[in-house]
Structures are given as C-alpha cells and as structure tokens.
mmCIF file of C-alpha atoms in Angstrom:
data_model
loop_
_atom_site.group_PDB
_atom_site.id
_atom_site.type_symbol
_atom_site.label_atom_id
_atom_site.label_comp_id
_atom_site.label_asym_id
_atom_site.label_seq_id
_atom_site.Cartn_x
_atom_site.Cartn_y
_atom_site.Cartn_z
ATOM 1 C CA UNK A 854 -71.199 -1.657 53.934
ATOM 2 C CA UNK A 855 -68.064 -1.846 51.759
ATOM 3 C CA UNK A 856 -66.762 -5.353 51.148
ATOM 4 C CA UNK A 857 -63.002 -5.667 50.355
ATOM 5 C CA UNK A 858 -63.681 -7.925 47.358
ATOM 6 C CA UNK A 859 -65.924 -5.311 45.714
ATOM 7 C CA UNK A 860 -62.874 -3.475 44.363
ATOM 8 C CA UNK A 861 -61.835 -6.557 42.400
ATOM 9 C CA UNK A 862 -65.288 -7.455 41.076
ATOM 10 C CA UNK A 863 -65.888 -7.438 37.363
ATOM 11 C CA UNK A 864 -68.240 -4.679 36.208
ATOM 12 C CA UNK A 865 -70.498 -6.624 33.828
ATOM 13 C CA UNK A 866 -72.430 -3.539 32.699
ATOM 14 C CA UNK A 867 -69.154 -1.872 31.701
ATOM 15 C CA UNK A 868 -67.967 -5.040 29.930
ATOM 16 C CA UNK A 869 -71.255 -5.255 28.002
ATOM 17 C CA UNK A 870 -70.960 -1.577 26.975
ATOM 18 C CA UNK A 871 -67.360 -2.058 25.795
ATOM 19 C CA UNK A 872 -68.261 -5.119 23.715
ATOM 20 C CA UNK A 873 -71.372 -3.533 22.181
ATOM 21 C CA UNK A 874 -69.375 -0.438 21.196
ATOM 22 C CA UNK A 875 -66.559 -2.555 19.783
ATOM 23 C CA UNK A 876 -68.772 -4.886 17.766
ATOM 24 C CA UNK A 877 -70.340 -1.945 15.940
ATOM 25 C CA UNK A 878 -66.848 -0.473 15.368
ATOM 26 C CA UNK A 879 -65.529 -3.619 13.657
ATOM 27 C CA UNK A 880 -67.786 -4.024 10.613
ATOM 28 C CA UNK A 881 -67.623 -6.891 8.135
ATOM 29 C CA UNK A 882 -65.030 -6.004 5.488
ATOM 30 C CA UNK A 883 -65.942 -7.402 2.071
ATOM 31 C CA UNK A 884 -62.918 -5.783 0.398
ATOM 32 C CA UNK A 885 -60.168 -7.532 2.403
ATOM 33 C CA UNK A 886 -60.078 -11.293 2.954
ATOM 34 C CA UNK A 887 -56.983 -11.212 5.141
ATOM 35 C CA UNK A 888 -55.775 -9.040 7.986
ATOM 36 C CA UNK A 889 -52.650 -8.483 10.005
ATOM 37 C CA UNK A 890 -53.271 -8.085 13.727
ATOM 38 C CA UNK A 891 -50.676 -5.952 15.491
ATOM 39 C CA UNK A 892 -50.473 -7.152 19.083
ATOM 40 C CA UNK A 893 -48.220 -6.768 22.107
ATOM 41 C CA UNK A 894 -48.194 -5.365 25.608
ATOM 42 C CA UNK A 895 -49.646 -1.945 26.371
ATOM 43 C CA UNK A 896 -47.131 0.802 25.590
ATOM 44 C CA UNK A 897 -44.823 -1.257 23.374
ATOM 45 C CA UNK A 898 -45.263 1.050 20.349
ATOM 46 C CA UNK A 899 -47.847 -0.746 18.191
ATOM 47 C CA UNK A 900 -49.614 2.441 17.078
ATOM 48 C CA UNK A 901 -46.336 4.289 16.515
ATOM 49 C CA UNK A 902 -45.001 1.497 14.292
ATOM 50 C CA UNK A 903 -48.245 1.347 12.289
ATOM 51 C CA UNK A 904 -48.175 5.130 11.894
ATOM 52 C CA UNK A 905 -44.627 4.861 10.555
ATOM 53 C CA UNK A 906 -45.589 2.058 8.127
ATOM 54 C CA UNK A 907 -48.520 4.169 6.931
ATOM 55 C CA UNK A 908 -46.035 6.950 6.141
ATOM 56 C CA UNK A 909 -47.695 9.360 8.545
ATOM 57 C CA UNK A 910 -45.473 12.259 9.518
ATOM 58 C CA UNK A 911 -43.997 11.549 12.952
ATOM 59 C CA UNK A 912 -42.536 14.308 15.091
ATOM 60 C CA UNK A 913 -40.404 14.246 18.222
ATOM 61 C CA UNK A 914 -42.107 15.956 21.156
ATOM 62 C CA UNK A 915 -41.056 16.690 24.698
ATOM 63 C CA UNK A 916 -43.737 15.654 27.213
ATOM 64 C CA UNK A 917 -42.524 16.504 30.683
ATOM 65 C CA UNK A 918 -39.302 14.563 31.173
ATOM 66 C CA UNK A 919 -40.051 12.149 28.315
ATOM 67 C CA UNK A 920 -39.214 12.441 24.644
ATOM 68 C CA UNK A 921 -41.900 10.801 22.477
ATOM 69 C CA UNK A 922 -42.785 10.261 18.850
ATOM 70 C CA UNK A 923 -46.200 11.553 17.868
ATOM 71 C CA UNK A 924 -48.145 11.988 14.654
ATOM 72 C CA UNK A 925 -49.208 15.357 13.340
ATOM 73 C CA UNK A 926 -52.056 13.543 11.560
ATOM 74 C CA UNK A 927 -54.928 13.679 14.045
ATOM 75 C CA UNK A 928 -57.212 11.436 11.965
ATOM 76 C CA UNK A 929 -57.245 7.685 12.424
ATOM 77 C CA UNK A 930 -54.706 6.144 14.790
ATOM 78 C CA UNK A 931 -53.955 8.036 17.988
ATOM 79 C CA UNK A 932 -50.595 7.392 19.626
ATOM 80 C CA UNK A 933 -50.998 7.198 23.381
ATOM 81 C CA UNK A 934 -48.552 8.805 25.782
ATOM 82 C CA UNK A 935 -50.545 8.777 29.009
ATOM 83 C CA UNK A 936 -50.291 6.175 31.734
ATOM 84 C CA UNK A 937 -53.447 4.496 30.398
ATOM 85 C CA UNK A 938 -53.925 2.617 27.129
ATOM 86 C CA UNK A 939 -55.175 4.695 24.215
ATOM 87 C CA UNK A 940 -56.606 1.874 22.059
ATOM 88 C CA UNK A 941 -59.989 0.513 23.154
ATOM 89 C CA UNK A 942 -61.209 -1.208 19.977
ATOM 90 C CA UNK A 943 -58.907 -2.521 17.229
ATOM 91 C CA UNK A 944 -58.403 0.264 14.702
ATOM 92 C CA UNK A 945 -58.156 -0.660 11.036
ATOM 93 C CA UNK A 946 -55.643 0.992 8.768
ATOM 94 C CA UNK A 947 -54.988 -0.039 5.176
ATOM 95 C CA UNK A 948 -51.354 0.087 4.075
ATOM 96 C CA UNK A 949 -50.494 -0.947 0.502
ATOM 97 C CA UNK A 950 -53.926 -2.598 0.106
ATOM 98 C CA UNK A 951 -53.375 -4.715 3.249
ATOM 99 C CA UNK A 952 -55.695 -4.395 6.260
ATOM 100 C CA UNK A 953 -53.833 -3.942 9.553
ATOM 101 C CA UNK A 954 -55.547 -3.837 12.933
ATOM 102 C CA UNK A 955 -53.979 -1.949 15.815
ATOM 103 C CA UNK A 956 -55.194 -4.099 18.709
ATOM 104 C CA UNK A 957 -55.400 -3.037 22.330
ATOM 105 C CA UNK A 958 -52.384 -4.017 24.377
ATOM 106 C CA UNK A 959 -52.034 -7.050 26.583
ATOM 107 C CA UNK A 960 -51.918 -6.236 30.281
ATOM 108 C CA UNK A 961 -54.313 -3.363 29.680
ATOM 109 C CA UNK A 962 -53.971 -1.035 32.637
ATOM 110 C CA UNK A 963 -57.628 0.046 32.699
ATOM 111 C CA UNK A 964 -59.049 -3.101 34.285
ATOM 112 C CA UNK A 965 -60.274 -6.623 33.651
ATOM 113 C CA UNK A 966 -63.268 -5.454 31.613
ATOM 114 C CA UNK A 967 -60.862 -4.066 29.026
ATOM 115 C CA UNK A 968 -58.708 -7.212 29.067
ATOM 116 C CA UNK A 969 -61.768 -9.381 28.401
ATOM 117 C CA UNK A 970 -63.172 -7.088 25.701
ATOM 118 C CA UNK A 971 -59.721 -6.934 24.040
ATOM 119 C CA UNK A 972 -59.681 -10.742 23.792
ATOM 120 C CA UNK A 973 -63.239 -10.726 22.469
ATOM 121 C CA UNK A 974 -62.303 -8.249 19.706
ATOM 122 C CA UNK A 975 -59.285 -10.298 18.608
ATOM 123 C CA UNK A 976 -61.532 -13.367 18.405
ATOM 124 C CA UNK A 977 -64.071 -11.340 16.396
ATOM 125 C CA UNK A 978 -61.366 -10.430 13.884
ATOM 126 C CA UNK A 979 -60.508 -14.122 13.545
ATOM 127 C CA UNK A 980 -64.183 -14.803 12.855
ATOM 128 C CA UNK A 981 -64.416 -12.039 10.224
ATOM 129 C CA UNK A 982 -61.237 -12.694 8.227
ATOM 130 C CA UNK A 983 -60.350 -15.840 6.306
ATOM 131 C CA UNK A 984 -56.613 -15.392 6.705
ATOM 132 C CA UNK A 985 -54.977 -13.762 9.727
ATOM 133 C CA UNK A 986 -51.339 -12.920 10.267
ATOM 134 C CA UNK A 987 -49.952 -11.659 13.543
ATOM 135 C CA UNK A 988 -47.316 -9.003 14.040
ATOM 136 C CA UNK A 989 -46.174 -9.465 17.642
ATOM 137 C CA UNK A 990 -44.285 -6.431 18.939
ATOM 138 C CA UNK A 991 -42.070 -6.651 22.031
ATOM 139 C CA UNK A 992 -39.608 -4.307 23.696
ATOM 140 C CA UNK A 993 -35.982 -5.346 23.603
ATOM 141 C CA UNK A 994 -36.077 -5.304 27.405
ATOM 142 C CA UNK A 995 -38.509 -8.262 27.251
ATOM 143 C CA UNK A 996 -35.622 -10.319 25.952
ATOM 144 C CA UNK A 997 -32.531 -8.778 27.530
ATOM 145 C CA UNK A 998 -33.563 -8.030 31.124
ATOM 146 C CA UNK A 999 -32.043 -10.145 33.883
ATOM 147 C CA UNK A 1000 -35.473 -11.680 34.457
ATOM 148 C CA UNK A 1001 -36.336 -11.989 30.772
ATOM 149 C CA UNK A 1002 -39.551 -13.915 31.360
ATOM 150 C CA UNK A 1003 -41.835 -11.402 29.608
ATOM 151 C CA UNK A 1004 -41.447 -12.885 26.122
ATOM 152 C CA UNK A 1005 -42.175 -16.500 27.155
ATOM 153 C CA UNK A 1006 -45.238 -15.284 29.111
ATOM 154 C CA UNK A 1007 -46.407 -13.254 26.119
ATOM 155 C CA UNK A 1008 -46.034 -16.248 23.805
ATOM 156 C CA UNK A 1009 -47.879 -18.508 26.275
ATOM 157 C CA UNK A 1010 -50.729 -15.975 26.395
ATOM 158 C CA UNK A 1011 -50.779 -15.833 22.605
ATOM 159 C CA UNK A 1012 -50.918 -19.626 22.358
ATOM 160 C CA UNK A 1013 -53.915 -19.739 24.721
ATOM 161 C CA UNK A 1014 -55.903 -18.138 21.906
ATOM 162 C CA UNK A 1015 -55.100 -20.888 19.412
ATOM 163 C CA UNK A 1016 -55.607 -24.629 19.154
ATOM 164 C CA UNK A 1017 -51.923 -25.240 18.594
ATOM 165 C CA UNK A 1018 -48.668 -23.577 17.661
ATOM 166 C CA UNK A 1019 -48.919 -25.303 14.287
ATOM 167 C CA UNK A 1020 -52.087 -23.355 13.458
ATOM 168 C CA UNK A 1021 -50.219 -20.025 13.587
ATOM 169 C CA UNK A 1022 -46.561 -20.895 12.990
ATOM 170 C CA UNK A 1023 -46.551 -19.605 9.399
ATOM 171 C CA UNK A 1024 -48.365 -16.401 10.246
ATOM 172 C CA UNK A 1025 -46.490 -14.791 13.148
ATOM 173 C CA UNK A 1026 -43.819 -12.132 12.822
ATOM 174 C CA UNK A 1027 -41.862 -10.984 15.873
ATOM 175 C CA UNK A 1028 -40.762 -7.352 15.827
ATOM 176 C CA UNK A 1029 -38.370 -6.145 18.533
ATOM 177 C CA UNK A 1030 -38.877 -2.466 19.312
ATOM 178 C CA UNK A 1031 -36.635 0.000 21.128
ATOM 179 C CA UNK A 1032 -33.515 -2.067 20.487
ATOM 180 C CA UNK A 1033 -30.255 -0.374 21.290
ATOM 181 C CA UNK A 1034 -27.787 -0.037 18.388
#
C-alpha cells in the first residue's frame, strides 16, 4: 500500500552512497593550506565564473530557446545547462596557485539527500583546510526583484553553518552575476 508521506521520505541508502562517493573525491590536500569555496544557489553561474577565472575558452551556444556560455574544455569542471544541478561533489580547480572549490548549489533540485550531502561536503572542506574564504555568487534578480528576499534568506542559510558572523566577516566576497549594464 502506498503511503502519501513515502514520497517525501529521505532515502538514507542514497544519502550514504552520495557521502561515501564524495568523501573519497575530496582528498586531503597537503599542498594548499587555504581554499576558496564558491557557493550560491543552483544555476547562478558558479561553474561558469570559475571556468572564466581559470581562463578556459568559453563559447556561446544556442540550446533550444536559450543562449548559454559553455566551455570547449571537457576536462575538469562541467557547466550545467539542464534543469538539474550538474555539480554533485565540490570540484577543485587551482587558479594562480589558489585552490578553489566549485560547490553544489543551494536549493539543489535533485532532492533532500543532495542538500544534506552538499552541506556535509562544505563542512568537510572546513575540516580539511586551515583557512577558508567564501565567494558567494548571487543573481542580480536576488537583489532587485520586487520580492527581493532571496539574498537575506541566502545569507541566513550561510550563517547557519557558522558560529557567528564575526567568524567569517573577513573571508566572504559577494559577487553579483547577470547584472544588467
């Protein structure tokens, strides 16, 4: 018999699989003592911005009715264009001798198991690196929409991960993406 709450139940086996896969994908890095975590909502352009910073060749492509930026470099970071998140485990990319991690987006559209594993991976990075900086990427619409409550919600969610604002105030950079000229 199908129970209505079964659709909303957490799949613990799936969560365990995601975390086990992720833990082995984020090895201890003896070369870098600090890292920059690139975080933001799903689809905000984190991977695209990192690809640009890494000087990867970006090309404009037409995908159906949408125009998108994509990388011709098929190694490393993969820019997602589907309706589901592309990033599952934070991907490391070194730019000018600095370790950056492309973290999975907040409000991951694949389910609660992914949301929980995403938080676990961010915490793991905090455990592995002595010094962490955060590059928080938001869409301009998060600030300019009539109901511009996305940014305050995002910041509240970010603060839930830390003891206090003081503990991260010197290490957060806000980048506004897709701003109109």
